[in-house]
Amino acid sequence: MEIEKAIKLAKKNDQKAFNYLLDVFWDSVYGFQLKRTENENDAEDITIQTFSKAFDKIETFDESYKFKTWLITISKNIHIDLLRKEKNSISQVISTNDRDAFQVLDESPSPEDKLITEQHLAKLLRDIKKLKPHYQEIINLRYFQELSYKEISAELKEPINNVKVKLLRAKKLLAEIINKNND
């Protein structure tokens, strides 16, 4: 899939397009923030927020600009807001508007979901323990406690779009661990 096509599909709420854009641009945005913050957790949190905000506002993207530049600008603005507020909690940067965020994820099982459900539980738990603690937590809340996105959002005190992007990232990393173990 080419980037221009993925953007057009993402504007139509296509889940595969969101996954593609996340995969293609995650390292660029994360690397940019890692250089700025010199902190892996902050860089990751800001990157998650960047994709959350970008997916929420994708219809406003002007295709005469480069998508990566747009993402980096969003990322930079989130970091600047963080610095201005001088708060440790990144979640306070995101505005708490009352309108519902559009669906970033659909409910049908993704390839990662299928991989996860096919694994033996003991082996799966060992693999989950290889993830960072916040990814372990979100996998636990979604798949073992079977909470909805809304319930996870309330539990973690994070916007629902952050939860969706974080879960998407956790599933991708877990699938990579599982695939590496199967090689």
mmCIF file of N, CA, C and O in Angstrom, residues 42-99:
data_model
loop_
_atom_site.group_PDB
_atom_site.id
_atom_site.type_symbol
_atom_site.label_atom_id
_atom_site.label_comp_id
_atom_site.label_asym_id
_atom_site.label_seq_id
_atom_site.Cartn_x
_atom_site.Cartn_y
_atom_site.Cartn_z
ATOM 1 N N ASP A 42 8.770 8.958 27.921
ATOM 2 C CA ASP A 42 8.157 10.198 27.435
ATOM 3 C C ASP A 42 8.030 10.172 25.913
ATOM 4 O O ASP A 42 7.002 10.564 25.358
ATOM 5 N N ALA A 43 9.076 9.698 25.243
ATOM 6 C CA ALA A 43 9.050 9.631 23.776
ATOM 7 C C ALA A 43 7.926 8.712 23.313
ATOM 8 O O ALA A 43 7.182 9.043 22.382
ATOM 9 N N GLU A 44 7.774 7.584 23.985
ATOM 10 C CA GLU A 44 6.728 6.640 23.615
ATOM 11 C C GLU A 44 5.339 7.223 23.893
ATOM 12 O O GLU A 44 4.433 7.119 23.060
ATOM 13 N N ASP A 45 5.164 7.846 25.046
ATOM 14 C CA ASP A 45 3.868 8.454 25.385
ATOM 15 C C ASP A 45 3.492 9.547 24.390
ATOM 16 O O ASP A 45 2.350 9.628 23.944
ATOM 17 N N ILE A 46 4.443 10.399 24.054
ATOM 18 C CA ILE A 46 4.174 11.485 23.106
ATOM 19 C C ILE A 46 3.873 10.903 21.723
ATOM 20 O O ILE A 46 2.979 11.389 21.022
ATOM 21 N N THR A 47 4.577 9.847 21.342
ATOM 22 C CA THR A 47 4.334 9.206 20.051
ATOM 23 C C THR A 47 2.930 8.605 20.006
ATOM 24 O O THR A 47 2.206 8.764 19.018
ATOM 25 N N ILE A 48 2.523 7.948 21.081
ATOM 26 C CA ILE A 48 1.164 7.400 21.165
ATOM 27 C C ILE A 48 0.144 8.522 21.029
ATOM 28 O O ILE A 48 -0.827 8.424 20.282
ATOM 29 N N GLN A 49 0.371 9.613 21.754
ATOM 30 C CA GLN A 49 -0.549 10.754 21.671
ATOM 31 C C GLN A 49 -0.567 11.352 20.274
ATOM 32 O O GLN A 49 -1.621 11.792 19.792
ATOM 33 N N THR A 50 0.584 11.384 19.627
ATOM 34 C CA THR A 50 0.672 11.928 18.276
ATOM 35 C C THR A 50 -0.217 11.140 17.319
ATOM 36 O O THR A 50 -1.019 11.731 16.584
ATOM 37 N N PHE A 51 -0.092 9.821 17.350
ATOM 38 C CA PHE A 51 -0.919 8.996 16.457
ATOM 39 C C PHE A 51 -2.392 9.070 16.853
ATOM 40 O O PHE A 51 -3.262 9.112 15.984
ATOM 41 N N SER A 52 -2.667 9.121 18.126
ATOM 42 C CA SER A 52 -4.043 9.257 18.593
ATOM 43 C C SER A 52 -4.671 10.527 18.026
ATOM 44 O O SER A 52 -5.762 10.514 17.458
ATOM 45 N N LYS A 53 -3.947 11.631 18.169
ATOM 46 C CA LYS A 53 -4.454 12.918 17.688
ATOM 47 C C LYS A 53 -4.533 12.931 16.150
ATOM 48 O O LYS A 53 -5.510 13.418 15.575
ATOM 49 N N ALA A 54 -3.510 12.389 15.509
ATOM 50 C CA ALA A 54 -3.485 12.370 14.041
ATOM 51 C C ALA A 54 -4.653 11.545 13.490
ATOM 52 O O ALA A 54 -5.332 11.967 12.555
ATOM 53 N N PHE A 55 -4.915 10.383 14.090
ATOM 54 C CA PHE A 55 -6.012 9.546 13.611
ATOM 55 C C PHE A 55 -7.352 10.200 13.896
ATOM 56 O O PHE A 55 -8.298 10.064 13.123
ATOM 57 N N ASP A 56 -7.437 10.924 14.993
ATOM 58 C CA ASP A 56 -8.678 11.624 15.329
ATOM 59 C C ASP A 56 -8.940 12.789 14.369
ATOM 60 O O ASP A 56 -10.081 13.126 14.080
ATOM 61 N N LYS A 57 -7.862 13.405 13.871
ATOM 62 C CA LYS A 57 -7.977 14.605 13.023
ATOM 63 C C LYS A 57 -7.557 14.345 11.578
ATOM 64 O O LYS A 57 -7.272 15.287 10.844
ATOM 65 N N ILE A 58 -7.505 13.082 11.175
ATOM 66 C CA ILE A 58 -6.979 12.747 9.849
ATOM 67 C C ILE A 58 -7.719 13.465 8.725
ATOM 68 O O ILE A 58 -7.134 13.810 7.705
ATOM 69 N N GLU A 59 -9.010 13.730 8.918
ATOM 70 C CA GLU A 59 -9.781 14.396 7.860
ATOM 71 C C GLU A 59 -9.296 15.828 7.613
ATOM 72 O O GLU A 59 -9.556 16.396 6.570
ATOM 73 N N THR A 60 -8.541 16.401 8.562
ATOM 74 C CA THR A 60 -8.036 17.770 8.392
ATOM 75 C C THR A 60 -6.670 17.796 7.690
ATOM 76 O O THR A 60 -6.157 18.867 7.382
ATOM 77 N N PHE A 61 -6.074 16.619 7.450
ATOM 78 C CA PHE A 61 -4.762 16.572 6.807
ATOM 79 C C PHE A 61 -4.844 17.084 5.377
ATOM 80 O O PHE A 61 -5.665 16.637 4.581
ATOM 81 N N ASP A 62 -3.973 18.035 5.048
ATOM 82 C CA ASP A 62 -3.888 18.612 3.712
ATOM 83 C C ASP A 62 -2.858 17.808 2.921
ATOM 84 O O ASP A 62 -1.665 17.820 3.243
ATOM 85 N N GLU A 63 -3.314 17.117 1.882
ATOM 86 C CA GLU A 63 -2.457 16.202 1.138
ATOM 87 C C GLU A 63 -1.392 16.898 0.285
ATOM 88 O O GLU A 63 -0.563 16.239 -0.334
ATOM 89 N N SER A 64 -1.401 18.223 0.277
ATOM 90 C CA SER A 64 -0.326 18.921 -0.434
ATOM 91 C C SER A 64 0.950 18.950 0.420
ATOM 92 O O SER A 64 2.006 19.356 -0.039
ATOM 93 N N TYR A 65 0.853 18.518 1.668
ATOM 94 C CA TYR A 65 2.016 18.420 2.567
ATOM 95 C C TYR A 65 2.390 16.959 2.755
ATOM 96 O O TYR A 65 1.606 16.067 2.466
ATOM 97 N N LYS A 66 3.584 16.732 3.269
ATOM 98 C CA LYS A 66 4.009 15.364 3.558
ATOM 99 C C LYS A 66 3.388 14.917 4.883
ATOM 100 O O LYS A 66 3.347 15.665 5.849
ATOM 101 N N PHE A 67 2.907 13.675 4.926
ATOM 102 C CA PHE A 67 2.255 13.131 6.120
ATOM 103 C C PHE A 67 3.233 13.075 7.291
ATOM 104 O O PHE A 67 2.884 13.403 8.427
ATOM 105 N N LYS A 68 4.478 12.693 7.018
ATOM 106 C CA LYS A 68 5.488 12.615 8.084
ATOM 107 C C LYS A 68 5.703 13.987 8.716
ATOM 108 O O LYS A 68 5.811 14.104 9.944
ATOM 109 N N THR A 69 5.740 15.034 7.902
ATOM 110 C CA THR A 69 5.921 16.399 8.418
ATOM 111 C C THR A 69 4.748 16.774 9.322
ATOM 112 O O THR A 69 4.935 17.385 10.377
ATOM 113 N N TRP A 70 3.546 16.415 8.897
ATOM 114 C CA TRP A 70 2.339 16.680 9.688
ATOM 115 C C TRP A 70 2.421 15.979 11.042
ATOM 116 O O TRP A 70 2.154 16.571 12.083
ATOM 117 N N LEU A 71 2.814 14.698 11.026
ATOM 118 C CA LEU A 71 2.943 13.937 12.276
ATOM 119 C C LEU A 71 4.003 14.548 13.191
ATOM 120 O O LEU A 71 3.785 14.689 14.401
ATOM 121 N N ILE A 72 5.143 14.907 12.623
ATOM 122 C CA ILE A 72 6.225 15.492 13.430
ATOM 123 C C ILE A 72 5.770 16.824 14.029
ATOM 124 O O ILE A 72 6.074 17.131 15.189
ATOM 125 N N THR A 73 5.005 17.602 13.278
ATOM 126 C CA THR A 73 4.480 18.877 13.794
ATOM 127 C C THR A 73 3.528 18.631 14.963
ATOM 128 O O THR A 73 3.608 19.316 15.991
ATOM 129 N N ILE A 74 2.637 17.665 14.815
ATOM 130 C CA ILE A 74 1.729 17.316 15.921
ATOM 131 C C ILE A 74 2.549 16.890 17.133
ATOM 132 O O ILE A 74 2.311 17.336 18.261
ATOM 133 N N SER A 75 3.530 16.043 16.898
ATOM 134 C CA SER A 75 4.390 15.531 17.956
ATOM 135 C C SER A 75 5.135 16.664 18.667
ATOM 136 O O SER A 75 5.193 16.730 19.903
ATOM 137 N N LYS A 76 5.673 17.579 17.871
ATOM 138 C CA LYS A 76 6.407 18.717 18.432
ATOM 139 C C LYS A 76 5.476 19.577 19.282
ATOM 140 O O LYS A 76 5.848 20.015 20.382
ATOM 141 N N ASN A 77 4.260 19.825 18.789
ATOM 142 C CA ASN A 77 3.298 20.638 19.541
ATOM 143 C C ASN A 77 2.884 19.976 20.854
ATOM 144 O O ASN A 77 2.727 20.642 21.876
ATOM 145 N N ILE A 78 2.716 18.663 20.826
ATOM 146 C CA ILE A 78 2.384 17.945 22.061
ATOM 147 C C ILE A 78 3.524 18.084 23.065
ATOM 148 O O ILE A 78 3.301 18.345 24.251
ATOM 149 N N HIS A 79 4.753 17.958 22.586
ATOM 150 C CA HIS A 79 5.911 18.092 23.477
ATOM 151 C C HIS A 79 6.015 19.522 24.033
ATOM 152 O O HIS A 79 6.277 19.707 25.223
ATOM 153 N N ILE A 80 5.796 20.504 23.186
ATOM 154 C CA ILE A 80 5.832 21.905 23.642
ATOM 155 C C ILE A 80 4.758 22.142 24.706
ATOM 156 O O ILE A 80 5.023 22.775 25.738
ATOM 157 N N ASP A 81 3.546 21.626 24.465
ATOM 158 C CA ASP A 81 2.478 21.749 25.466
ATOM 159 C C ASP A 81 2.899 21.105 26.777
ATOM 160 O O ASP A 81 2.653 21.649 27.854
ATOM 161 N N LEU A 82 3.545 19.960 26.687
ATOM 162 C CA LEU A 82 4.014 19.258 27.875
ATOM 163 C C LEU A 82 5.007 20.121 28.647
ATOM 164 O O LEU A 82 4.906 20.272 29.871
ATOM 165 N N LEU A 83 5.941 20.699 27.933
ATOM 166 C CA LEU A 83 6.947 21.545 28.583
ATOM 167 C C LEU A 83 6.309 22.786 29.204
ATOM 168 O O LEU A 83 6.679 23.189 30.307
ATOM 169 N N ARG A 84 5.353 23.385 28.503
ATOM 170 C CA ARG A 84 4.674 24.571 29.016
ATOM 171 C C ARG A 84 3.963 24.287 30.333
ATOM 172 O O ARG A 84 3.977 25.087 31.235
ATOM 173 N N LYS A 85 3.304 23.168 30.377
ATOM 174 C CA LYS A 85 2.509 22.834 31.562
ATOM 175 C C LYS A 85 3.370 22.330 32.714
ATOM 176 O O LYS A 85 2.915 22.282 33.852
ATOM 177 N N GLU A 86 4.625 21.947 32.390
ATOM 178 C CA GLU A 86 5.563 21.454 33.403
ATOM 179 C C GLU A 86 4.934 20.421 34.323
ATOM 180 O O GLU A 86 5.071 20.469 35.544
ATOM 181 N N LYS A 87 4.264 19.475 33.707
ATOM 182 C CA LYS A 87 3.642 18.390 34.462
ATOM 183 C C LYS A 87 4.355 17.094 34.112
ATOM 184 O O LYS A 87 4.822 16.915 32.993
ATOM 185 N N ASN A 88 4.398 16.166 35.043
ATOM 186 C CA ASN A 88 4.979 14.866 34.755
ATOM 187 C C ASN A 88 4.016 13.978 33.994
ATOM 188 O O ASN A 88 4.419 13.071 33.277
ATOM 189 N N SER A 89 2.734 14.232 34.154
ATOM 190 C CA SER A 89 1.744 13.361 33.547
ATOM 191 C C SER A 89 1.438 13.802 32.129
ATOM 192 O O SER A 89 0.831 14.821 31.898
ATOM 193 N N ILE A 90 1.841 13.002 31.165
ATOM 194 C CA ILE A 90 1.620 13.312 29.759
ATOM 195 C C ILE A 90 0.128 13.350 29.442
ATOM 196 O O ILE A 90 -0.308 14.074 28.584
ATOM 197 N N SER A 91 -0.664 12.582 30.162
ATOM 198 C CA SER A 91 -2.088 12.499 29.819
ATOM 199 C C SER A 91 -2.804 13.832 29.981
ATOM 200 O O SER A 91 -3.868 14.043 29.408
ATOM 201 N N GLN A 92 -2.255 14.749 30.741
ATOM 202 C CA GLN A 92 -2.898 16.042 30.913
ATOM 203 C C GLN A 92 -2.757 16.928 29.682
ATOM 204 O O GLN A 92 -3.433 17.940 29.567
ATOM 205 N N VAL A 93 -1.887 16.580 28.776
ATOM 206 C CA VAL A 93 -1.691 17.380 27.567
ATOM 207 C C VAL A 93 -2.913 17.280 26.652
ATOM 208 O O VAL A 93 -3.318 18.240 26.028
ATOM 209 N N ILE A 94 -3.499 16.106 26.580
ATOM 210 C CA ILE A 94 -4.628 15.907 25.674
ATOM 211 C C ILE A 94 -5.860 16.587 26.235
ATOM 212 O O ILE A 94 -6.188 16.451 27.398
ATOM 213 N N SER A 95 -6.521 17.342 25.404
ATOM 214 C CA SER A 95 -7.723 18.031 25.861
ATOM 215 C C SER A 95 -8.810 17.022 26.170
ATOM 216 O O SER A 95 -8.913 15.987 25.536
ATOM 217 N N THR A 96 -9.623 17.345 27.139
ATOM 218 C CA THR A 96 -10.678 16.414 27.550
ATOM 219 C C THR A 96 -12.011 16.927 27.027
ATOM 220 O O THR A 96 -12.855 17.397 27.793
ATOM 221 N N ASN A 97 -12.161 16.874 25.717
ATOM 222 C CA ASN A 97 -13.434 17.308 25.159
ATOM 223 C C ASN A 97 -14.450 16.177 25.295
ATOM 224 O O ASN A 97 -14.101 15.008 25.394
ATOM 225 N N ASP A 98 -15.728 16.533 25.318
ATOM 226 C CA ASP A 98 -16.779 15.573 25.617
ATOM 227 C C ASP A 98 -17.217 14.750 24.419
ATOM 228 O O ASP A 98 -17.856 13.730 24.573
ATOM 229 N N ARG A 99 -16.873 15.201 23.209
ATOM 230 C CA ARG A 99 -17.357 14.450 22.057
ATOM 231 C C ARG A 99 -16.627 13.113 21.962
ATOM 232 O O ARG A 99 -15.488 12.976 22.379
#
